[in-house]
Coordinates of C-alpha atoms and ligand atoms in Angstrom, one line a residue:
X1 CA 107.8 123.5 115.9
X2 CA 109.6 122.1 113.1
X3 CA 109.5 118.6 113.2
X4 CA 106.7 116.6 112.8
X5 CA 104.7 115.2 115.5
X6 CA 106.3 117.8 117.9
X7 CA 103.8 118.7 120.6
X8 CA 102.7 122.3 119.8
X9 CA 99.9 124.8 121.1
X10 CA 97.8 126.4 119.1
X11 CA 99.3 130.2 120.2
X12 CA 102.5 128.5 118.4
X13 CA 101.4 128.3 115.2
X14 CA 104.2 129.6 113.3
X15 CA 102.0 132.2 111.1
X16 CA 103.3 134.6 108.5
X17 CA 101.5 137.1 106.1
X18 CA 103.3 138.1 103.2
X19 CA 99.7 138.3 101.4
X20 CA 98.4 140.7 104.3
X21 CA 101.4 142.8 103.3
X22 CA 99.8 143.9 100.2
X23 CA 98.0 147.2 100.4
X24 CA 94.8 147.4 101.8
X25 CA 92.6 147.4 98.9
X26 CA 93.3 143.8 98.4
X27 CA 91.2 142.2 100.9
X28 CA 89.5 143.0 104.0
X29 CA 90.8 142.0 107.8
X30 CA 87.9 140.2 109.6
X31 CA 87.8 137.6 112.1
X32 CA 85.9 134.4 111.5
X33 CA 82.9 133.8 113.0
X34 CA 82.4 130.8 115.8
X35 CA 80.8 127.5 115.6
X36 CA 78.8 126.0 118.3
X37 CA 80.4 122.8 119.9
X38 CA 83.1 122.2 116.8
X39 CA 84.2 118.7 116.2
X40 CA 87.0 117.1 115.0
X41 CA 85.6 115.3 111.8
X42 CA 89.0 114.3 109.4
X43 CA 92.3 115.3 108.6
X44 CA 94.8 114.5 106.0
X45 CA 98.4 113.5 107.2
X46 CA 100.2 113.5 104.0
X47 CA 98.7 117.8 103.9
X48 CA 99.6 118.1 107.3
X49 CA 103.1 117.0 106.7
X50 CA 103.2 120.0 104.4
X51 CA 102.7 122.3 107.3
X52 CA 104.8 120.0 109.7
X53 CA 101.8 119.0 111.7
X54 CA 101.0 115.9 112.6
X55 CA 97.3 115.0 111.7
X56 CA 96.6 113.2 114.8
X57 CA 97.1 116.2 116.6
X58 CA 94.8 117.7 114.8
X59 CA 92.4 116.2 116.8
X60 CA 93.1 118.0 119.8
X61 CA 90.0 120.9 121.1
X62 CA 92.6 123.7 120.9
X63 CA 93.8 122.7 116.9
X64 CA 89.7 121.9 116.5
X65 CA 88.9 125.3 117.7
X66 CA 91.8 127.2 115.5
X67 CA 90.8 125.5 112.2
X68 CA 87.0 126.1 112.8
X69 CA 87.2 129.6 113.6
X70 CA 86.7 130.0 116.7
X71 CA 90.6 130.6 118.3
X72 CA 92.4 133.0 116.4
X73 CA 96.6 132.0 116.7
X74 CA 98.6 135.4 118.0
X75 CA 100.4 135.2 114.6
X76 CA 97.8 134.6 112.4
X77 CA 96.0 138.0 110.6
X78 CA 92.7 137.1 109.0
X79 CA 91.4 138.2 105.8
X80 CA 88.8 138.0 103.0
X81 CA 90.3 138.6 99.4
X82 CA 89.1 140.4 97.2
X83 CA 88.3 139.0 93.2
X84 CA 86.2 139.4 90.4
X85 CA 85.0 136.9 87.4
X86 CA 83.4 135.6 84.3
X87 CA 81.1 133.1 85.6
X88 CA 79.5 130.5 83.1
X89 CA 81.1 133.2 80.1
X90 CA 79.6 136.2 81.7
X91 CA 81.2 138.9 83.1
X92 CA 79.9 139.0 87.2
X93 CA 81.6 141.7 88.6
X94 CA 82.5 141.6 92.1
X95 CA 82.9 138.2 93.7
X96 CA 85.8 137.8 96.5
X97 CA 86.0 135.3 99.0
X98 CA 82.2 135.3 100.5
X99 CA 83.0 132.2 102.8
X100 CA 86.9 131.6 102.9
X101 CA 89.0 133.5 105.6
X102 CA 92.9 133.3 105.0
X103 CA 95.2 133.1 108.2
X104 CA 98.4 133.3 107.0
X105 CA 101.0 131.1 105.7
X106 CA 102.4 128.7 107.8
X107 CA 105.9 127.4 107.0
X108 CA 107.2 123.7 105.5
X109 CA 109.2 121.5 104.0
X110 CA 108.3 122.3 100.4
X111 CA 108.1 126.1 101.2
X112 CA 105.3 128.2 102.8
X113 CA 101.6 126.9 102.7
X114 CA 98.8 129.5 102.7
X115 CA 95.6 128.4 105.5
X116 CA 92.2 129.0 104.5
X117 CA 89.1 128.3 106.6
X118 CA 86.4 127.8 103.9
X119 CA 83.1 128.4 105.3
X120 CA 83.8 130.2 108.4
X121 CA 81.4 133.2 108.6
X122 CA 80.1 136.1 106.6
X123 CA 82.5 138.5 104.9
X124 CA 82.3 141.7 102.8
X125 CA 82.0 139.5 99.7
X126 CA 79.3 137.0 101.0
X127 CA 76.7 138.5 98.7
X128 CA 73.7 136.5 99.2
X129 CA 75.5 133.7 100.8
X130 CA 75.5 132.8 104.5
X131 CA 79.6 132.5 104.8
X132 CA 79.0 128.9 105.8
X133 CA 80.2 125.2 103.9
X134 CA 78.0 121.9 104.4
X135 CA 79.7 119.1 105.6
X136 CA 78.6 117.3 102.6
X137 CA 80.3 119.6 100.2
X138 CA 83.0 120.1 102.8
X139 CA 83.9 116.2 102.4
X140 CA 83.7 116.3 99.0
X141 CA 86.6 119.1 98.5
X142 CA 88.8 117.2 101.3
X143 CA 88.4 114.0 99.7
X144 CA 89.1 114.9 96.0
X145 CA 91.5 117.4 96.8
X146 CA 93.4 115.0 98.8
X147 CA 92.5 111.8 95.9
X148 CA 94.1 114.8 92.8
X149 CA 96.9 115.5 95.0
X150 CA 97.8 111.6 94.9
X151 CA 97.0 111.3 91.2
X152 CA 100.1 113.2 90.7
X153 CA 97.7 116.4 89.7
X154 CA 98.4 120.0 91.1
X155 CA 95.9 121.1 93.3
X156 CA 95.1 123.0 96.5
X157 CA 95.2 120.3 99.7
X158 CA 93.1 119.8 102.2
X159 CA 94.0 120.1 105.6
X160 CA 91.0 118.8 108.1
X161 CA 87.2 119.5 108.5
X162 CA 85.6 120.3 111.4
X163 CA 81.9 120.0 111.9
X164 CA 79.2 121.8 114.3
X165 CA 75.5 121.1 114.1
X166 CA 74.9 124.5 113.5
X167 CA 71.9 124.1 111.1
X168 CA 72.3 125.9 107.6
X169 CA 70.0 125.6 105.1
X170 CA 70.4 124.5 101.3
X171 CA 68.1 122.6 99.5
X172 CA 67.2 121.0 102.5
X173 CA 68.5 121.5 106.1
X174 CA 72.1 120.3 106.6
X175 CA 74.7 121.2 109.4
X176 CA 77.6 123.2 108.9
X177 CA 81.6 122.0 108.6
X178 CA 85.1 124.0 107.9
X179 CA 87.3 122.6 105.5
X180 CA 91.0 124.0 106.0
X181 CA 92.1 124.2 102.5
X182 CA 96.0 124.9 101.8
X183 CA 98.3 126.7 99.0
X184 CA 101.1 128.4 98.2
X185 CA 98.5 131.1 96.8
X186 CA 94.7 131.4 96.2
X187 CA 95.0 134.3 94.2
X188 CA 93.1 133.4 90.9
X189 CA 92.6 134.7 87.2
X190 CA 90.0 136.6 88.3
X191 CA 91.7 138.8 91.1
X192 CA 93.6 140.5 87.8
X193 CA 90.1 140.6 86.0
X194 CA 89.2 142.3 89.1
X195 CA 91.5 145.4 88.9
X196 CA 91.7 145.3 85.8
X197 CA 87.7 146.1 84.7
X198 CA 87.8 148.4 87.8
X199 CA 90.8 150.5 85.6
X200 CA 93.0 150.5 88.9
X201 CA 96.9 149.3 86.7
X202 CA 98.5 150.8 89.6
X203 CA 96.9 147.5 91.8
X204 CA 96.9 145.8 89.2
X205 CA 101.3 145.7 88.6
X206 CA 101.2 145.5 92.8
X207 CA 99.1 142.1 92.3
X208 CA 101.4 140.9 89.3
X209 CA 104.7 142.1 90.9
X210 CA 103.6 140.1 94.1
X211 CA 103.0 136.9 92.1
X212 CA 105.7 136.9 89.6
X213 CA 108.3 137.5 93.1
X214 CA 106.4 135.2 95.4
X215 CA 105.8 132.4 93.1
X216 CA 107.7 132.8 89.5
X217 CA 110.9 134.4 90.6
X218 CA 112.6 133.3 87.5
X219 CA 110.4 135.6 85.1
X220 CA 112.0 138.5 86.7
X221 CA 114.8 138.5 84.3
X222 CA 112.7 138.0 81.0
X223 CA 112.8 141.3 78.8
X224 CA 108.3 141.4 79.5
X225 CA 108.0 139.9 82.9
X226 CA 104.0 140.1 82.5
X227 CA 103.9 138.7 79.4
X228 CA 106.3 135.6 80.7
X229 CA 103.7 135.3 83.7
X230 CA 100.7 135.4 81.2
X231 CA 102.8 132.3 79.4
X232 CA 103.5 130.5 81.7
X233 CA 100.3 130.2 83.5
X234 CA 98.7 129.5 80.1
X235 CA 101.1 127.0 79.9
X236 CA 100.4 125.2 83.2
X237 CA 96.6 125.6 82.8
X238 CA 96.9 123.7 79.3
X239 CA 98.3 121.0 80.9
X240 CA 96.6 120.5 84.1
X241 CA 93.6 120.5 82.2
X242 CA 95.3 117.4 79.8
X243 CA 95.9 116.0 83.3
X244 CA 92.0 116.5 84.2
X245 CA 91.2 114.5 80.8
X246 CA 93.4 111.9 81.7
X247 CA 91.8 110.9 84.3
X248 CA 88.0 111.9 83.2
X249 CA 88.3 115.0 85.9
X250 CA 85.4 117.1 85.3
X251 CA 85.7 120.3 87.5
X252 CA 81.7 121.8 86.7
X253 CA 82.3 125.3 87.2
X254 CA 85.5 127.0 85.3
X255 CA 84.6 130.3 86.1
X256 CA 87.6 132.4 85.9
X257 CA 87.3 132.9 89.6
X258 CA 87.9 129.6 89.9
X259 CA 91.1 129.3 87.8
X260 CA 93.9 128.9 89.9
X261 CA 97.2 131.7 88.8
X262 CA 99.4 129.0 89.9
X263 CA 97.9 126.2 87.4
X264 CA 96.2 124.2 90.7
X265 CA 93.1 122.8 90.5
X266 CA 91.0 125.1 92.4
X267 CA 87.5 125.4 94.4
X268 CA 86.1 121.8 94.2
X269 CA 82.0 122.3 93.6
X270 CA 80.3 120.0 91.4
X271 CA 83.2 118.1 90.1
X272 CA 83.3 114.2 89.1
X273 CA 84.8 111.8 87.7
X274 CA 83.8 110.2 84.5
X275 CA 82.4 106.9 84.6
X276 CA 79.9 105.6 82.0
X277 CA 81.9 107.6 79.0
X278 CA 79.9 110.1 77.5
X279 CA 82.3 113.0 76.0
X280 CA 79.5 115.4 76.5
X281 CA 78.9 114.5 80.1
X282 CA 78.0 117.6 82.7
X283 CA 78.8 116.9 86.1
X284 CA 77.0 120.0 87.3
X285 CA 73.0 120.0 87.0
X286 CA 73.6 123.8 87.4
X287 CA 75.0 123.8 84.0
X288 CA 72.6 123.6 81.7
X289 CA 73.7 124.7 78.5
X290 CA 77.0 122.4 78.7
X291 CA 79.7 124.9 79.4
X292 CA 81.7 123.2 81.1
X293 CA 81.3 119.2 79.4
X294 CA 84.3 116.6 79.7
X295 CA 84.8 117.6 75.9
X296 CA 84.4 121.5 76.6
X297 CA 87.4 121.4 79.3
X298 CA 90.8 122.2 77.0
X299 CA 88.8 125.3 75.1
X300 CA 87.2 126.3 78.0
X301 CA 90.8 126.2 80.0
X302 CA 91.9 128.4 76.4
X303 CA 89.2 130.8 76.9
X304 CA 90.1 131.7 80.8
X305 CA 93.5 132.4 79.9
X306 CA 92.1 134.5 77.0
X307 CA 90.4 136.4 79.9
X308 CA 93.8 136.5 81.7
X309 CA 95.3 138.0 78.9
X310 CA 93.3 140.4 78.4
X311 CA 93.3 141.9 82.3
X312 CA 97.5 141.6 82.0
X313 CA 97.0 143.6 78.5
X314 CA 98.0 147.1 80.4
X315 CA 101.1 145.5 82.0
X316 CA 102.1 143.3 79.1
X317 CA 101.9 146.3 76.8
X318 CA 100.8 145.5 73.3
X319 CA 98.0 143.0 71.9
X320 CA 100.5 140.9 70.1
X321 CA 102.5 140.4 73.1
X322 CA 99.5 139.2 74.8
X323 CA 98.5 137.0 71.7
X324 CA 101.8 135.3 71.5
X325 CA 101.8 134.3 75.1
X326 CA 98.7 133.2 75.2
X327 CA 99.4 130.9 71.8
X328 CA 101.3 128.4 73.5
X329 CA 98.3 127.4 75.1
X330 CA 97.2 124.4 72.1
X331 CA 100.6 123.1 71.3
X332 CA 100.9 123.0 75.3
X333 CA 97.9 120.9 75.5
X334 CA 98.8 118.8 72.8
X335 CA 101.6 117.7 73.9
X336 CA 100.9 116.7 76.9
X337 CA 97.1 115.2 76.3
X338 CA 99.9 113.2 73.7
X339 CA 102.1 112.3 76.6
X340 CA 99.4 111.4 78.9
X341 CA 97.5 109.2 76.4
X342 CA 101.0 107.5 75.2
X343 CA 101.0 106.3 79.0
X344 CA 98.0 104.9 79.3
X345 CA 97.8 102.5 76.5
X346 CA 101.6 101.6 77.6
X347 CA 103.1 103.2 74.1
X348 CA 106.6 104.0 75.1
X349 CA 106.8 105.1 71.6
X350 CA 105.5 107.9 69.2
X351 CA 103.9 106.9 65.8
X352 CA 102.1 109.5 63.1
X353 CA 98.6 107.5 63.2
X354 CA 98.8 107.1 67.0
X355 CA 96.1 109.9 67.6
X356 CA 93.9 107.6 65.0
X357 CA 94.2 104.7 67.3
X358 CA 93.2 107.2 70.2
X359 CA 90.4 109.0 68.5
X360 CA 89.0 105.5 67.6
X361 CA 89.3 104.4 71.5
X362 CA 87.7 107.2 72.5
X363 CA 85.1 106.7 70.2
X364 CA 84.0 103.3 71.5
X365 CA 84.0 103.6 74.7
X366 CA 81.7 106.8 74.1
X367 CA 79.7 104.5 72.3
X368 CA 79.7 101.4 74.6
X369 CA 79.7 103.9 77.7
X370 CA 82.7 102.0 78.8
X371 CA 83.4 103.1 82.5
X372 CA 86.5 105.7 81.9
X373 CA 88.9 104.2 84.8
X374 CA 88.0 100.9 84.7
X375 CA 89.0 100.7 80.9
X376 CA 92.3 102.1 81.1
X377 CA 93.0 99.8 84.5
X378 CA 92.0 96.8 82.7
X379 CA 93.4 97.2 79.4
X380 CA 96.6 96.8 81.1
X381 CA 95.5 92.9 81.3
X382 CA 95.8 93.1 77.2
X383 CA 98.6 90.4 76.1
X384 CA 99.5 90.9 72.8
X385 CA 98.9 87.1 71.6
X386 CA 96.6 85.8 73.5
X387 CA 93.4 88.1 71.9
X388 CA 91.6 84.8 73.5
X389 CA 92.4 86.1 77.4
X390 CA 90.4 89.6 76.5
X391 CA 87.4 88.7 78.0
X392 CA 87.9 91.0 81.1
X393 CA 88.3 94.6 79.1
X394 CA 86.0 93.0 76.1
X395 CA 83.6 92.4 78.4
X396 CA 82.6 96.1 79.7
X397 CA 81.7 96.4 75.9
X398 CA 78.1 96.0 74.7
X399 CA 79.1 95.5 71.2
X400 CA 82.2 93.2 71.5
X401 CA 83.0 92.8 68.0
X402 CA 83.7 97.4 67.9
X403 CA 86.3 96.0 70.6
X404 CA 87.8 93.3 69.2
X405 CA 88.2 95.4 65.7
X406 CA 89.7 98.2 68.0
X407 CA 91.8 95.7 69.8
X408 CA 93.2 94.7 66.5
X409 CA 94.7 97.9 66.0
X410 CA 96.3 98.6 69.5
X411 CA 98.0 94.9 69.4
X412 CA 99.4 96.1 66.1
X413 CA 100.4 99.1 67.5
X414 CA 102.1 97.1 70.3
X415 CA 104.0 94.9 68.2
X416 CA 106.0 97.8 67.2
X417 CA 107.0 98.7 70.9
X418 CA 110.7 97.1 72.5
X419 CA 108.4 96.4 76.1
X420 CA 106.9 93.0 76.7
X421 CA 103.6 92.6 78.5
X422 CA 104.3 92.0 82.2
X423 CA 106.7 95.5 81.5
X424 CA 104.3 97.3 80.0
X425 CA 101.5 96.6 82.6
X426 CA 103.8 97.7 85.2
X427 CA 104.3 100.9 83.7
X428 CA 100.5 101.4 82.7
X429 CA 99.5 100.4 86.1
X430 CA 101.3 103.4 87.3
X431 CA 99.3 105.7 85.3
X432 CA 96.0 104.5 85.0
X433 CA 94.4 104.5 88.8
X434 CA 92.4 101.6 89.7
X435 CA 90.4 104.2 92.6
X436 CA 88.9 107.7 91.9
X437 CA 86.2 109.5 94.2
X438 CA 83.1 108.0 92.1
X439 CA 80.2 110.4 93.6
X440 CA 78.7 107.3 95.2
X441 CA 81.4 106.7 97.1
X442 CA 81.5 110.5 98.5
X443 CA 78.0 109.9 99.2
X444 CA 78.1 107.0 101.3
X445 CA 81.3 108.6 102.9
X446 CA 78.8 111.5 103.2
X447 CA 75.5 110.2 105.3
X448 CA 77.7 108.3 107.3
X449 CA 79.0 111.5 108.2
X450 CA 76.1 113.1 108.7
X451 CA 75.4 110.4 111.3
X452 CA 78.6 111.2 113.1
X453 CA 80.4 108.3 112.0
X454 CA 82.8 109.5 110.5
X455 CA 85.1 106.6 109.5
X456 CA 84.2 106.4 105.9
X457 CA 86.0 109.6 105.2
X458 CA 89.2 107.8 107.2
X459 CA 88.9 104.8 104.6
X460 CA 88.1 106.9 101.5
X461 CA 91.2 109.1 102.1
X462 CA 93.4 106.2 103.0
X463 CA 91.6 104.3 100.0
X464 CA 92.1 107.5 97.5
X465 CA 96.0 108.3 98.4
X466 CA 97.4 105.4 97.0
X467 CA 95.1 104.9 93.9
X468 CA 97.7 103.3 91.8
X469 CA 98.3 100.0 94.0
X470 CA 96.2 97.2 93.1
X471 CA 94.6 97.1 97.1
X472 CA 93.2 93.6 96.5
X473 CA 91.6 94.2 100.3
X474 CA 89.5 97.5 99.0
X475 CA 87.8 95.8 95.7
X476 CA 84.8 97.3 96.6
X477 CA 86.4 100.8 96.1
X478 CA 86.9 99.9 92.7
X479 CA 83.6 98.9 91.7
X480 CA 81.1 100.3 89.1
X481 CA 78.4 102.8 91.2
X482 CA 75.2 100.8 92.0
X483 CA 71.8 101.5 90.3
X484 CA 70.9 103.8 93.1
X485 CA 73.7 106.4 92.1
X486 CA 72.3 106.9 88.8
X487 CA 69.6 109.5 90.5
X488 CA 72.8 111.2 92.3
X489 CA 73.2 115.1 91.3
X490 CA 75.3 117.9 91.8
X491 CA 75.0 121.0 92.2
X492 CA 76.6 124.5 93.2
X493 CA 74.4 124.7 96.2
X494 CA 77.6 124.0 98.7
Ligands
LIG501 P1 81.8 129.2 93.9 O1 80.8 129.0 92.8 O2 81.8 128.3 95.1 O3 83.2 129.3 93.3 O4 81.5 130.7 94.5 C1 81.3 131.8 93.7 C2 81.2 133.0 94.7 O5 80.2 132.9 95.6 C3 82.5 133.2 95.5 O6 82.7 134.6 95.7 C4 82.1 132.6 96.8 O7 82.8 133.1 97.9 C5 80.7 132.9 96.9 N1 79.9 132.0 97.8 C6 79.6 130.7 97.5 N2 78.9 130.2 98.5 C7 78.8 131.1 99.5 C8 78.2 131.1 100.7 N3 77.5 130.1 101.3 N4 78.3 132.3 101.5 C9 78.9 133.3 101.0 N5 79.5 133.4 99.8 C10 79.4 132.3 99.0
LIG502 MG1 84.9 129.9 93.7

């Protein structure tokens, strides 16, 4: 079972368990608990090339019953993790996974791939929970994990969902789904806050030793090994979250328990993308107070690492140590916010005032709220001198003459690049997306779904993977959300 598309049973599933192998105090072996009547409701080929399966056989009962739950592989040696966290910038104690059971790692091309079954019975950890996903939110992490991975942004993947009309009850009664969610590692900021607040240092090194060998071999050899981890994770959280405001990514619950140790974007809940710009914009209702705003993001992302760096602190030794790591998180983000934002307005070079022209931008389409990818995708259409051709980026502004004045400035700017505009639109076009997961479009993808049909989760996947091609056929994909999304809210009710 190597290749692709080779016909494999389930009992051949190639598991390993190098995170079993830590001691016991890590996690707890359970098995998952069954579904009635699982069904077969999507699955991702370009994840399932990661694990050298083959996403149509996916479909099959016996792969069905394995990634619900209900089959355990011989190989495969379920577990709950154990993890701790600040949640909303209080510290919550004991969390751990209350609804995600790890299997094992299975093996690929890009090295091994860890398998979690999120929502697949009660644990140790479950709290108040009932250890079971909704399909709704179940679709939602498939589809945006899968849409991230194709924007070029680290993230877990997802794998398949599975459905079973199992009732569960939320809000309102839904049925209940599996989402297979895969990474190299789940362990998160919070499983070091966890030993850390507990005074264990003895798990604590295990835990750190494990990642740095697993996943950052290279660190071995630095003079501080923990302090190099604590840097470089800083390093890779500043700029995934520059990659988040790129796109107008809003995650809605940065809880250090969410915040992956291997700079992924992690636990998809109440996320969205920005549409109507508003810089203060909360995705999640839950969040009242504004935590976690589009603007919040980069000091938030600061802030967890701050709570990193202080669980290392024993390992890493001294409080300047820690400090120093942890101050590469601003210049980190600010060069690569710079970087990012260079790209999409098509500047292939870097002037003094150019943060100017982008604090101005940002400015107007806060003020117009200017739909954040549609903006970017269309200013691509700019031609330097012809300001008369405008009309299709002046025209998402209410106050066209703020544009044009803007406009004045960024054709300036472009005069003083060596790209002409056919070369530059190419570029930008590769940067800005023309398709995120708008939360209308989950939704739609959603009570279809909940109405068996599932081939709206097909064409949004298919839809989402290449959201950089122009995809004249999908238009609709690309469209502004109708009135009746304005009432749409989420929540962390999953
Ligand atoms: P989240 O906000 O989804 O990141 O979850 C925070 C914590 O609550 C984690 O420990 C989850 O495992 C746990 N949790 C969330 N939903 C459930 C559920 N339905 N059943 C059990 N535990 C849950
Ligand atoms: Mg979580």
């Amino acid at each position: 079972m190597t290749a692709t598309g080779t016909a494999i049973t389930a009992d051949d599933l190639p598991f390993d368990n190098a995170f079993a192998a830590l001691p016991p105090a890590f996690f707890t072996r359970l098995m998952p608990t069954p579904l009635p009547a699982p069904y077969f409701v999507a699955a991702s080929p370009s994840a399932a090339a990661l694990v050298g399966l083959d996403a149509e056989k996916l479909k099959d009962a016996e792969l069905v019953a394995v990634f619900t739950g209900n089959h355990v592989p011989p190989r495969a040696k379920p577990l709950a993790a154990v993890y701790s966290g600040h949640q909303f910038g209080v510290w919550a104690g004991q969390l751990g996974d209350g609804r995600a059971i790890l299997l094992g790692e299975l093996p690929g091309p890009d090295g091994p791939m860890e398998i979690q079954l999120k929502g697949a019975g009660l644990t140790p950890y479950s709290r108040m929970g009932d250890g079971r996903a909704v399909l709704r939110s179940s679709i939602r992490e498939f589809l945006c994990s899968e849409a991230m991975a194709a924007l070029g942004i680290p993230t877990t993947r997802a794998l398949m969902i599975t459905g079973s009309d199992k009732p569960i009850m939320r809000e309102t009664v839904e049925t209940s789904a599996v989402a297979t969610r895969m990474a190299p590692s789940f362990v998160r900021f919070g499983s070091f806050e966890h030993w850390f607040y507990r005074d264990h240092p003895e798990e604590l090194r295990i835990l750190a030793d494990y990642v740095i060998d697993a996943f950052y071999p290279a660190l071995r050899s630095q003079p501080n090994p923990y302090k190099a981890l604590l840097a470089e994770v800083t390093r890779r959280t500043a700029r995934l979250i520059a990659q988040w405001q790129a796109v107008g990514f809003m995650h809605g619950v940065m809880n250090t328990d969410n915040m992956s140790i291997l700079g992924l974007t992690l636990d998809y809940g109440p996320f969205g993308f920005m549409e109507a710009f508003d810089s203060q914009h909360i995705c999640n209702h839950t969040d009242q107070q504004g935590r976690y705003a589009y603007a919040n993001q980069p000091q938030i992302g600061h802030w967890n690492c701050f709570a990193l760096g202080q669980a290392l602190l024993p390992l890493i030794g001294t409080v300047e140590d820690a400090q120093e790591a942890l101050g590469v998180y601003e210049a980190e983000f600010a060069a690569k916010i710079d970087e990012l934002l260079h790209a999409k307005l098509g500047l292939g070079m870097f002037y003094e005032n150019d943060r100017a022209l982008f604090e101005s931008m940002f400015s107007l389409m806060h003020d117009n709220h200017v739909d954040f990818t549609q903006f970017f995708r269309k200013l691509s259409l700019l031609q330097v001198d012809l300001p008369e051709l405008d009309a299709p980026i002046r025209d998402l502004f209410l106050d066209r003459e703020a544009f044009d004045a803007w406009a004045l400035d960024y054709r300036a700017r472009l005069r003083k690049e060596l790209r002409n505009d056919i070369e530059r639109r190419r570029a930008m076009d590769q940067v800005n997306p023309k398709f995120v997961l708008r939360n209308y479009l989950a939704q739609v993808a959603i009570e279809k779904a909940q109405n068996k049909d599932f081939s709206e989760v097909e064409k949004l996947l298919s839809v989402l993977a290449r959201p950089f091609d122009e995809q004249p056929e999908n238009e609709a994909y690309a469209a502004l959300p109708p009135d009746w999304a304005s009432h749409l809210e989420v929540s962390c009710s999953s």
